[in-house]
PDB file of C-alpha atoms in Angstrom:
ATOM      1  CA  UNK A   1    -176.745 -81.069-106.129  1.00  0.00           C
ATOM      2  CA  UNK A   2    -173.934 -80.651-108.619  1.00  0.00           C
ATOM      3  CA  UNK A   3    -171.237 -83.749-108.820  1.00  0.00           C
ATOM      4  CA  UNK A   4    -169.530 -84.835-111.036  1.00  0.00           C
ATOM      5  CA  UNK A   5    -168.126 -88.601-111.664  1.00  0.00           C
ATOM      6  CA  UNK A   6    -165.068 -90.011-112.494  1.00  0.00           C
ATOM      7  CA  UNK A   7    -164.207 -93.298-113.575  1.00  0.00           C
ATOM      8  CA  UNK A   8    -162.310 -95.611-113.780  1.00  0.00           C
ATOM      9  CA  UNK A   9    -160.937 -94.556-110.214  1.00  0.00           C
ATOM     10  CA  UNK A  10    -157.945 -96.468-111.057  1.00  0.00           C
ATOM     11  CA  UNK A  11    -155.897 -98.469-113.676  1.00  0.00           C
ATOM     12  CA  UNK A  12    -152.976-100.496-114.270  1.00  0.00           C
ATOM     13  CA  UNK A  13    -151.344-100.500-117.318  1.00  0.00           C
ATOM     14  CA  UNK A  14    -148.297-101.502-119.755  1.00  0.00           C
ATOM     15  CA  UNK A  15    -145.819 -99.412-120.449  1.00  0.00           C
ATOM     16  CA  UNK A  16    -146.790 -98.529-124.418  1.00  0.00           C
ATOM     17  CA  UNK A  17    -150.188 -98.664-124.362  1.00  0.00           C
ATOM     18  CA  UNK A  18    -153.322 -95.866-123.752  1.00  0.00           C
ATOM     19  CA  UNK A  19    -155.654 -95.230-120.749  1.00  0.00           C
ATOM     20  CA  UNK A  20    -159.223 -93.994-121.853  1.00  0.00           C
ATOM     21  CA  UNK A  21    -161.211 -91.583-118.902  1.00  0.00           C
ATOM     22  CA  UNK A  22    -164.519 -90.074-118.774  1.00  0.00           C
ATOM     23  CA  UNK A  23    -166.363 -87.639-116.880  1.00  0.00           C
ATOM     24  CA  UNK A  24    -169.463 -87.029-115.803  1.00  0.00           C
ATOM     25  CA  UNK A  25    -171.716 -83.726-114.597  1.00  0.00           C
ATOM     26  CA  UNK A  26    -174.876 -84.308-112.922  1.00  0.00           C
ATOM     27  CA  UNK A  27    -177.038 -82.030-111.906  1.00  0.00           C
ATOM     28  CA  UNK A  28    -176.003 -79.157-113.825  1.00  0.00           C
ATOM     29  CA  UNK A  29    -173.999 -78.519-117.107  1.00  0.00           C
ATOM     30  CA  UNK A  30    -170.771 -78.605-118.249  1.00  0.00           C
ATOM     31  CA  UNK A  31    -169.699 -75.992-120.280  1.00  0.00           C
ATOM     32  CA  UNK A  32    -166.159 -76.009-119.684  1.00  0.00           C
ATOM     33  CA  UNK A  33    -163.696 -79.013-118.576  1.00  0.00           C
ATOM     34  CA  UNK A  34    -160.098 -78.782-117.275  1.00  0.00           C
ATOM     35  CA  UNK A  35    -158.445 -82.158-117.155  1.00  0.00           C
ATOM     36  CA  UNK A  36    -155.050 -81.830-114.410  1.00  0.00           C
ATOM     37  CA  UNK A  37    -152.798 -84.362-113.494  1.00  0.00           C
ATOM     38  CA  UNK A  38    -152.361 -84.124-110.026  1.00  0.00           C
ATOM     39  CA  UNK A  39    -147.848 -86.321-109.455  1.00  0.00           C
ATOM     40  CA  UNK A  40    -146.789 -88.148-106.809  1.00  0.00           C
ATOM     41  CA  UNK A  41    -145.583 -85.087-105.054  1.00  0.00           C
ATOM     42  CA  UNK A  42    -149.374 -83.211-105.442  1.00  0.00           C
ATOM     43  CA  UNK A  43    -148.773 -80.556-107.779  1.00  0.00           C
ATOM     44  CA  UNK A  44    -151.369 -79.787-110.061  1.00  0.00           C
ATOM     45  CA  UNK A  45    -150.750 -79.425-113.768  1.00  0.00           C
ATOM     46  CA  UNK A  46    -153.517 -78.359-115.617  1.00  0.00           C
ATOM     47  CA  UNK A  47    -153.505 -80.728-119.105  1.00  0.00           C
ATOM     48  CA  UNK A  48    -156.564 -78.863-121.623  1.00  0.00           C
ATOM     49  CA  UNK A  49    -159.591 -76.924-120.516  1.00  0.00           C
ATOM     50  CA  UNK A  50    -162.222 -78.227-122.985  1.00  0.00           C
ATOM     51  CA  UNK A  51    -165.241 -75.675-123.716  1.00  0.00           C
ATOM     52  CA  UNK A  52    -168.805 -77.166-124.889  1.00  0.00           C
ATOM     53  CA  UNK A  53    -168.680 -74.901-129.060  1.00  0.00           C
ATOM     54  CA  UNK A  54    -164.994 -73.390-128.729  1.00  0.00           C
ATOM     55  CA  UNK A  55    -161.580 -75.409-130.097  1.00  0.00           C
ATOM     56  CA  UNK A  56    -159.289 -77.403-127.411  1.00  0.00           C
ATOM     57  CA  UNK A  57    -157.003 -75.506-125.338  1.00  0.00           C
ATOM     58  CA  UNK A  58    -153.709 -77.074-124.899  1.00  0.00           C
ATOM     59  CA  UNK A  59    -151.243 -76.754-122.199  1.00  0.00           C
ATOM     60  CA  UNK A  60    -147.958 -76.108-123.538  1.00  0.00           C
ATOM     61  CA  UNK A  61    -146.431 -79.913-122.882  1.00  0.00           C
ATOM     62  CA  UNK A  62    -149.510 -81.450-123.198  1.00  0.00           C
ATOM     63  CA  UNK A  63    -150.952 -81.971-127.226  1.00  0.00           C
ATOM     64  CA  UNK A  64    -153.819 -83.014-128.395  1.00  0.00           C
ATOM     65  CA  UNK A  65    -152.284 -86.280-129.933  1.00  0.00           C
ATOM     66  CA  UNK A  66    -150.885 -87.442-126.516  1.00  0.00           C
ATOM     67  CA  UNK A  67    -153.759 -86.446-124.881  1.00  0.00           C
ATOM     68  CA  UNK A  68    -157.405 -86.451-127.027  1.00  0.00           C
ATOM     69  CA  UNK A  69    -159.774 -85.324-125.419  1.00  0.00           C
ATOM     70  CA  UNK A  70    -163.966 -85.049-126.028  1.00  0.00           C
ATOM     71  CA  UNK A  71    -166.353 -83.106-125.914  1.00  0.00           C
ATOM     72  CA  UNK A  72    -169.409 -83.965-127.366  1.00  0.00           C
ATOM     73  CA  UNK A  73    -172.234 -82.319-124.836  1.00  0.00           C
ATOM     74  CA  UNK A  74    -173.375 -80.199-121.973  1.00  0.00           C
ATOM     75  CA  UNK A  75    -173.060 -84.036-119.153  1.00  0.00           C
ATOM     76  CA  UNK A  76    -169.813 -86.329-120.710  1.00  0.00           C
ATOM     77  CA  UNK A  77    -165.994 -85.539-121.382  1.00  0.00           C
ATOM     78  CA  UNK A  78    -163.343 -88.007-121.895  1.00  0.00           C
ATOM     79  CA  UNK A  79    -159.876 -87.549-122.254  1.00  0.00           C
ATOM     80  CA  UNK A  80    -157.845 -90.389-123.135  1.00  0.00           C
ATOM     81  CA  UNK A  81    -153.528 -90.856-122.046  1.00  0.00           C
ATOM     82  CA  UNK A  82    -152.218 -92.676-125.369  1.00  0.00           C
ATOM     83  CA  UNK A  83    -148.889 -94.461-125.029  1.00  0.00           C
ATOM     84  CA  UNK A  84    -148.032 -93.875-121.945  1.00  0.00           C
ATOM     85  CA  UNK A  85    -145.151 -94.334-120.358  1.00  0.00           C
ATOM     86  CA  UNK A  86    -144.107 -94.436-116.658  1.00  0.00           C
ATOM     87  CA  UNK A  87    -143.698 -90.415-116.344  1.00  0.00           C
ATOM     88  CA  UNK A  88    -147.618 -89.942-117.572  1.00  0.00           C
ATOM     89  CA  UNK A  89    -148.540 -92.087-113.859  1.00  0.00           C
ATOM     90  CA  UNK A  90    -150.039 -89.823-111.409  1.00  0.00           C
ATOM     91  CA  UNK A  91    -153.590 -89.341-110.561  1.00  0.00           C
ATOM     92  CA  UNK A  92    -156.005 -87.476-113.228  1.00  0.00           C
ATOM     93  CA  UNK A  93    -158.523 -85.083-112.185  1.00  0.00           C
ATOM     94  CA  UNK A  94    -161.344 -83.587-114.180  1.00  0.00           C
ATOM     95  CA  UNK A  95    -162.862 -80.208-113.198  1.00  0.00           C
ATOM     96  CA  UNK A  96    -166.568 -79.389-114.390  1.00  0.00           C
ATOM     97  CA  UNK A  97    -167.387 -76.373-114.328  1.00  0.00           C
ATOM     98  CA  UNK A  98    -171.736 -74.528-115.437  1.00  0.00           C
ATOM     99  CA  UNK A  99    -172.369 -72.073-117.721  1.00  0.00           C
ATOM    100  CA  UNK A 100    -174.684 -70.855-114.597  1.00  0.00           C
ATOM    101  CA  UNK A 101    -172.664 -71.189-111.455  1.00  0.00           C
ATOM    102  CA  UNK A 102    -170.734 -68.392-110.276  1.00  0.00           C
ATOM    103  CA  UNK A 103    -167.408 -69.829-111.256  1.00  0.00           C
ATOM    104  CA  UNK A 104    -166.438 -73.050-109.082  1.00  0.00           C
ATOM    105  CA  UNK A 105    -165.140 -76.157-110.495  1.00  0.00           C
ATOM    106  CA  UNK A 106    -166.593 -78.883-109.327  1.00  0.00           C
ATOM    107  CA  UNK A 107    -164.267 -82.091-109.398  1.00  0.00           C
ATOM    108  CA  UNK A 108    -164.370 -85.614-110.106  1.00  0.00           C
ATOM    109  CA  UNK A 109    -163.011 -88.282-108.157  1.00  0.00           C
ATOM    110  CA  UNK A 110    -160.017 -89.247-110.137  1.00  0.00           C
ATOM    111  CA  UNK A 111    -158.622 -91.524-112.282  1.00  0.00           C
ATOM    112  CA  UNK A 112    -155.442 -92.822-111.042  1.00  0.00           C
ATOM    113  CA  UNK A 113    -152.834 -94.049-113.907  1.00  0.00           C
ATOM    114  CA  UNK A 114    -149.923 -96.627-112.517  1.00  0.00           C
ATOM    115  CA  UNK A 115    -147.408 -97.752-115.680  1.00  0.00           C
ATOM    116  CA  UNK A 116    -145.795-100.596-115.548  1.00  0.00           C
TER     117      UNK A 116
ATOM    118  CA  UNK B   1    -150.015 -70.042-118.566  1.00  0.00           C
ATOM    119  CA  UNK B   2    -150.849 -68.565-114.968  1.00  0.00           C
ATOM    120  CA  UNK B   3    -148.002 -69.104-112.717  1.00  0.00           C
ATOM    121  CA  UNK B   4    -149.456 -69.301-109.368  1.00  0.00           C
ATOM    122  CA  UNK B   5    -146.959 -69.476-106.107  1.00  0.00           C
ATOM    123  CA  UNK B   6    -148.470 -70.604-102.835  1.00  0.00           C
ATOM    124  CA  UNK B   7    -146.078 -70.874 -99.219  1.00  0.00           C
ATOM    125  CA  UNK B   8    -145.741 -72.698 -97.660  1.00  0.00           C
ATOM    126  CA  UNK B   9    -145.701 -76.141 -98.859  1.00  0.00           C
ATOM    127  CA  UNK B  10    -145.353 -77.688 -95.797  1.00  0.00           C
ATOM    128  CA  UNK B  11    -147.357 -76.003 -92.378  1.00  0.00           C
ATOM    129  CA  UNK B  12    -147.648 -78.135 -88.721  1.00  0.00           C
ATOM    130  CA  UNK B  13    -149.759 -76.169 -86.187  1.00  0.00           C
ATOM    131  CA  UNK B  14    -150.751 -76.655 -82.762  1.00  0.00           C
ATOM    132  CA  UNK B  15    -154.858 -77.160 -82.458  1.00  0.00           C
ATOM    133  CA  UNK B  16    -156.814 -74.056 -81.447  1.00  0.00           C
ATOM    134  CA  UNK B  17    -154.296 -71.413 -83.514  1.00  0.00           C
ATOM    135  CA  UNK B  18    -154.260 -69.817 -86.691  1.00  0.00           C
ATOM    136  CA  UNK B  19    -153.046 -71.081 -90.120  1.00  0.00           C
ATOM    137  CA  UNK B  20    -152.358 -69.124 -92.848  1.00  0.00           C
ATOM    138  CA  UNK B  21    -151.404 -69.615 -96.338  1.00  0.00           C
ATOM    139  CA  UNK B  22    -150.456 -67.211 -98.895  1.00  0.00           C
ATOM    140  CA  UNK B  23    -150.836 -67.110-102.880  1.00  0.00           C
ATOM    141  CA  UNK B  24    -150.210 -65.235-105.794  1.00  0.00           C
ATOM    142  CA  UNK B  25    -150.815 -65.102-109.221  1.00  0.00           C
ATOM    143  CA  UNK B  26    -149.742 -63.328-112.476  1.00  0.00           C
ATOM    144  CA  UNK B  27    -152.516 -62.897-114.308  1.00  0.00           C
ATOM    145  CA  UNK B  28    -154.313 -59.149-114.069  1.00  0.00           C
ATOM    146  CA  UNK B  29    -157.606 -61.034-115.442  1.00  0.00           C
ATOM    147  CA  UNK B  30    -157.775 -63.307-112.456  1.00  0.00           C
ATOM    148  CA  UNK B  31    -161.059 -62.378-110.699  1.00  0.00           C
ATOM    149  CA  UNK B  32    -162.713 -65.615-109.404  1.00  0.00           C
ATOM    150  CA  UNK B  33    -159.815 -67.248-106.248  1.00  0.00           C
ATOM    151  CA  UNK B  34    -161.419 -70.618-104.818  1.00  0.00           C
ATOM    152  CA  UNK B  35    -159.846 -72.192-102.547  1.00  0.00           C
ATOM    153  CA  UNK B  36    -159.629 -75.883-102.355  1.00  0.00           C
ATOM    154  CA  UNK B  37    -159.469 -78.631 -99.357  1.00  0.00           C
ATOM    155  CA  UNK B  38    -157.938 -82.388-100.221  1.00  0.00           C
ATOM    156  CA  UNK B  39    -158.174 -85.193 -97.810  1.00  0.00           C
ATOM    157  CA  UNK B  40    -156.348 -88.106 -98.895  1.00  0.00           C
ATOM    158  CA  UNK B  41    -157.219 -90.608-101.306  1.00  0.00           C
ATOM    159  CA  UNK B  42    -160.466 -87.645-101.598  1.00  0.00           C
ATOM    160  CA  UNK B  43    -160.978 -85.176-104.287  1.00  0.00           C
ATOM    161  CA  UNK B  44    -160.178 -81.828-104.076  1.00  0.00           C
ATOM    162  CA  UNK B  45    -163.596 -80.260-102.598  1.00  0.00           C
ATOM    163  CA  UNK B  46    -163.905 -76.501-102.122  1.00  0.00           C
ATOM    164  CA  UNK B  47    -164.212 -74.650 -99.277  1.00  0.00           C
ATOM    165  CA  UNK B  48    -164.426 -70.934 -99.739  1.00  0.00           C
ATOM    166  CA  UNK B  49    -163.656 -68.903-102.859  1.00  0.00           C
ATOM    167  CA  UNK B  50    -163.738 -65.115-103.391  1.00  0.00           C
ATOM    168  CA  UNK B  51    -164.232 -63.226-105.973  1.00  0.00           C
ATOM    169  CA  UNK B  52    -161.719 -60.147-107.318  1.00  0.00           C
ATOM    170  CA  UNK B  53    -165.060 -57.834-106.398  1.00  0.00           C
ATOM    171  CA  UNK B  54    -164.096 -58.133-102.830  1.00  0.00           C
ATOM    172  CA  UNK B  55    -161.630 -58.116-100.575  1.00  0.00           C
ATOM    173  CA  UNK B  56    -162.475 -60.399 -97.640  1.00  0.00           C
ATOM    174  CA  UNK B  57    -164.844 -63.704 -96.963  1.00  0.00           C
ATOM    175  CA  UNK B  58    -165.246 -64.903 -94.197  1.00  0.00           C
ATOM    176  CA  UNK B  59    -167.568 -68.735 -93.720  1.00  0.00           C
ATOM    177  CA  UNK B  60    -167.049 -69.910 -89.368  1.00  0.00           C
ATOM    178  CA  UNK B  61    -163.475 -70.314 -89.120  1.00  0.00           C
ATOM    179  CA  UNK B  62    -161.723 -69.611 -93.028  1.00  0.00           C
ATOM    180  CA  UNK B  63    -161.811 -66.174 -94.087  1.00  0.00           C
ATOM    181  CA  UNK B  64    -160.026 -65.084 -96.893  1.00  0.00           C
ATOM    182  CA  UNK B  65    -157.764 -62.613 -98.136  1.00  0.00           C
ATOM    183  CA  UNK B  66    -157.592 -60.764-101.001  1.00  0.00           C
ATOM    184  CA  UNK B  67    -155.139 -57.450-102.288  1.00  0.00           C
ATOM    185  CA  UNK B  68    -155.589 -57.141-106.046  1.00  0.00           C
ATOM    186  CA  UNK B  69    -152.884 -54.185-106.059  1.00  0.00           C
ATOM    187  CA  UNK B  70    -150.150 -56.918-105.155  1.00  0.00           C
ATOM    188  CA  UNK B  71    -151.644 -60.192-106.591  1.00  0.00           C
ATOM    189  CA  UNK B  72    -152.194 -61.619-102.974  1.00  0.00           C
ATOM    190  CA  UNK B  73    -154.338 -63.413-101.299  1.00  0.00           C
ATOM    191  CA  UNK B  74    -154.675 -65.544 -98.356  1.00  0.00           C
ATOM    192  CA  UNK B  75    -156.517 -68.301 -96.334  1.00  0.00           C
ATOM    193  CA  UNK B  76    -156.574 -67.839 -92.522  1.00  0.00           C
ATOM    194  CA  UNK B  77    -158.472 -71.033 -90.606  1.00  0.00           C
ATOM    195  CA  UNK B  78    -159.200 -69.641 -87.228  1.00  0.00           C
ATOM    196  CA  UNK B  79    -159.024 -72.264 -83.940  1.00  0.00           C
ATOM    197  CA  UNK B  80    -157.748 -75.110 -86.073  1.00  0.00           C
ATOM    198  CA  UNK B  81    -158.926 -78.914 -85.274  1.00  0.00           C
ATOM    199  CA  UNK B  82    -157.045 -81.844 -86.114  1.00  0.00           C
ATOM    200  CA  UNK B  83    -160.025 -82.450 -88.971  1.00  0.00           C
ATOM    201  CA  UNK B  84    -157.997 -79.523 -90.979  1.00  0.00           C
ATOM    202  CA  UNK B  85    -155.618 -81.494 -91.493  1.00  0.00           C
ATOM    203  CA  UNK B  86    -154.845 -82.095 -95.192  1.00  0.00           C
ATOM    204  CA  UNK B  87    -154.102 -80.643 -98.507  1.00  0.00           C
ATOM    205  CA  UNK B  88    -154.775 -77.439 -99.463  1.00  0.00           C
ATOM    206  CA  UNK B  89    -155.176 -75.688-102.537  1.00  0.00           C
ATOM    207  CA  UNK B  90    -155.290 -72.111-103.677  1.00  0.00           C
ATOM    208  CA  UNK B  91    -156.224 -71.671-107.604  1.00  0.00           C
ATOM    209  CA  UNK B  92    -157.020 -68.108-109.524  1.00  0.00           C
ATOM    210  CA  UNK B  93    -159.253 -68.462-112.123  1.00  0.00           C
ATOM    211  CA  UNK B  94    -159.070 -66.072-115.054  1.00  0.00           C
ATOM    212  CA  UNK B  95    -161.906 -65.258-117.298  1.00  0.00           C
ATOM    213  CA  UNK B  96    -160.365 -65.049-121.298  1.00  0.00           C
ATOM    214  CA  UNK B  97    -162.079 -64.452-124.383  1.00  0.00           C
ATOM    215  CA  UNK B  98    -164.269 -67.294-124.490  1.00  0.00           C
ATOM    216  CA  UNK B  99    -163.109 -69.616-121.366  1.00  0.00           C
ATOM    217  CA  UNK B 100    -162.304 -69.309-118.269  1.00  0.00           C
ATOM    218  CA  UNK B 101    -159.486 -71.142-116.742  1.00  0.00           C
ATOM    219  CA  UNK B 102    -158.600 -72.305-113.419  1.00  0.00           C
ATOM    220  CA  UNK B 103    -154.361 -72.458-112.116  1.00  0.00           C
ATOM    221  CA  UNK B 104    -153.465 -74.096-109.214  1.00  0.00           C
ATOM    222  CA  UNK B 105    -150.881 -73.344-105.905  1.00  0.00           C
ATOM    223  CA  UNK B 106    -148.902 -76.632-105.503  1.00  0.00           C
ATOM    224  CA  UNK B 107    -150.478 -77.058-102.246  1.00  0.00           C
ATOM    225  CA  UNK B 108    -149.813 -76.635 -98.862  1.00  0.00           C
ATOM    226  CA  UNK B 109    -149.363 -80.231 -96.242  1.00  0.00           C
ATOM    227  CA  UNK B 110    -150.928 -78.424 -93.395  1.00  0.00           C
ATOM    228  CA  UNK B 111    -150.890 -80.773 -89.891  1.00  0.00           C
ATOM    229  CA  UNK B 112    -152.788 -79.257 -86.913  1.00  0.00           C
ATOM    230  CA  UNK B 113    -150.970 -81.039 -84.080  1.00  0.00           C
ATOM    231  CA  UNK B 114    -153.174 -81.592 -81.032  1.00  0.00           C
TER     232      UNK B 114
END
């Protein structure tokens, strides 16, 4: 079946440092990967959508300069939170969608970022 | 981006009764509406979905309804059990040129009281 592995599960970093998280699709080809941040209040914020062979589309309030994303192939995507500060804390989730499936988004287990 | 409204944010029901969660969306291009259940410490998992060519779909105790004209869709859990207690998220997905995006509602915390 389709699985999405996401790591690291948890990171604690100092204010001003960066954190990189990775998302690996297993069992299907992830033609698009959406990165979300889930706040402590559980709200999902879409950060950006990365589609292979297309430009990465960032949502308002999120920029490539702050959240650079790499999606080099159909099984892997990574996102970095640069210069993390307190407001960046939360659970970062990648959701991968395959070309052949019915549109379902498979979520990774999330990378929890704590900023000190 | 798309706005997806989800209500209620908190829902408490007695075991055996029904629970209903309602969502609305803005983008008329939305054509796929999944529902996710998220248990504490877990990632969201798809529990049921509906496409824009359907008005109703049922999987066991889960029923989803879609009203495209009103841009509303809803999840109904019949005969709720304590194991149904979790966060539930609706999402709307629209296909645009070259990509298909997903936007989520803010979630409903469901508690089923034994």
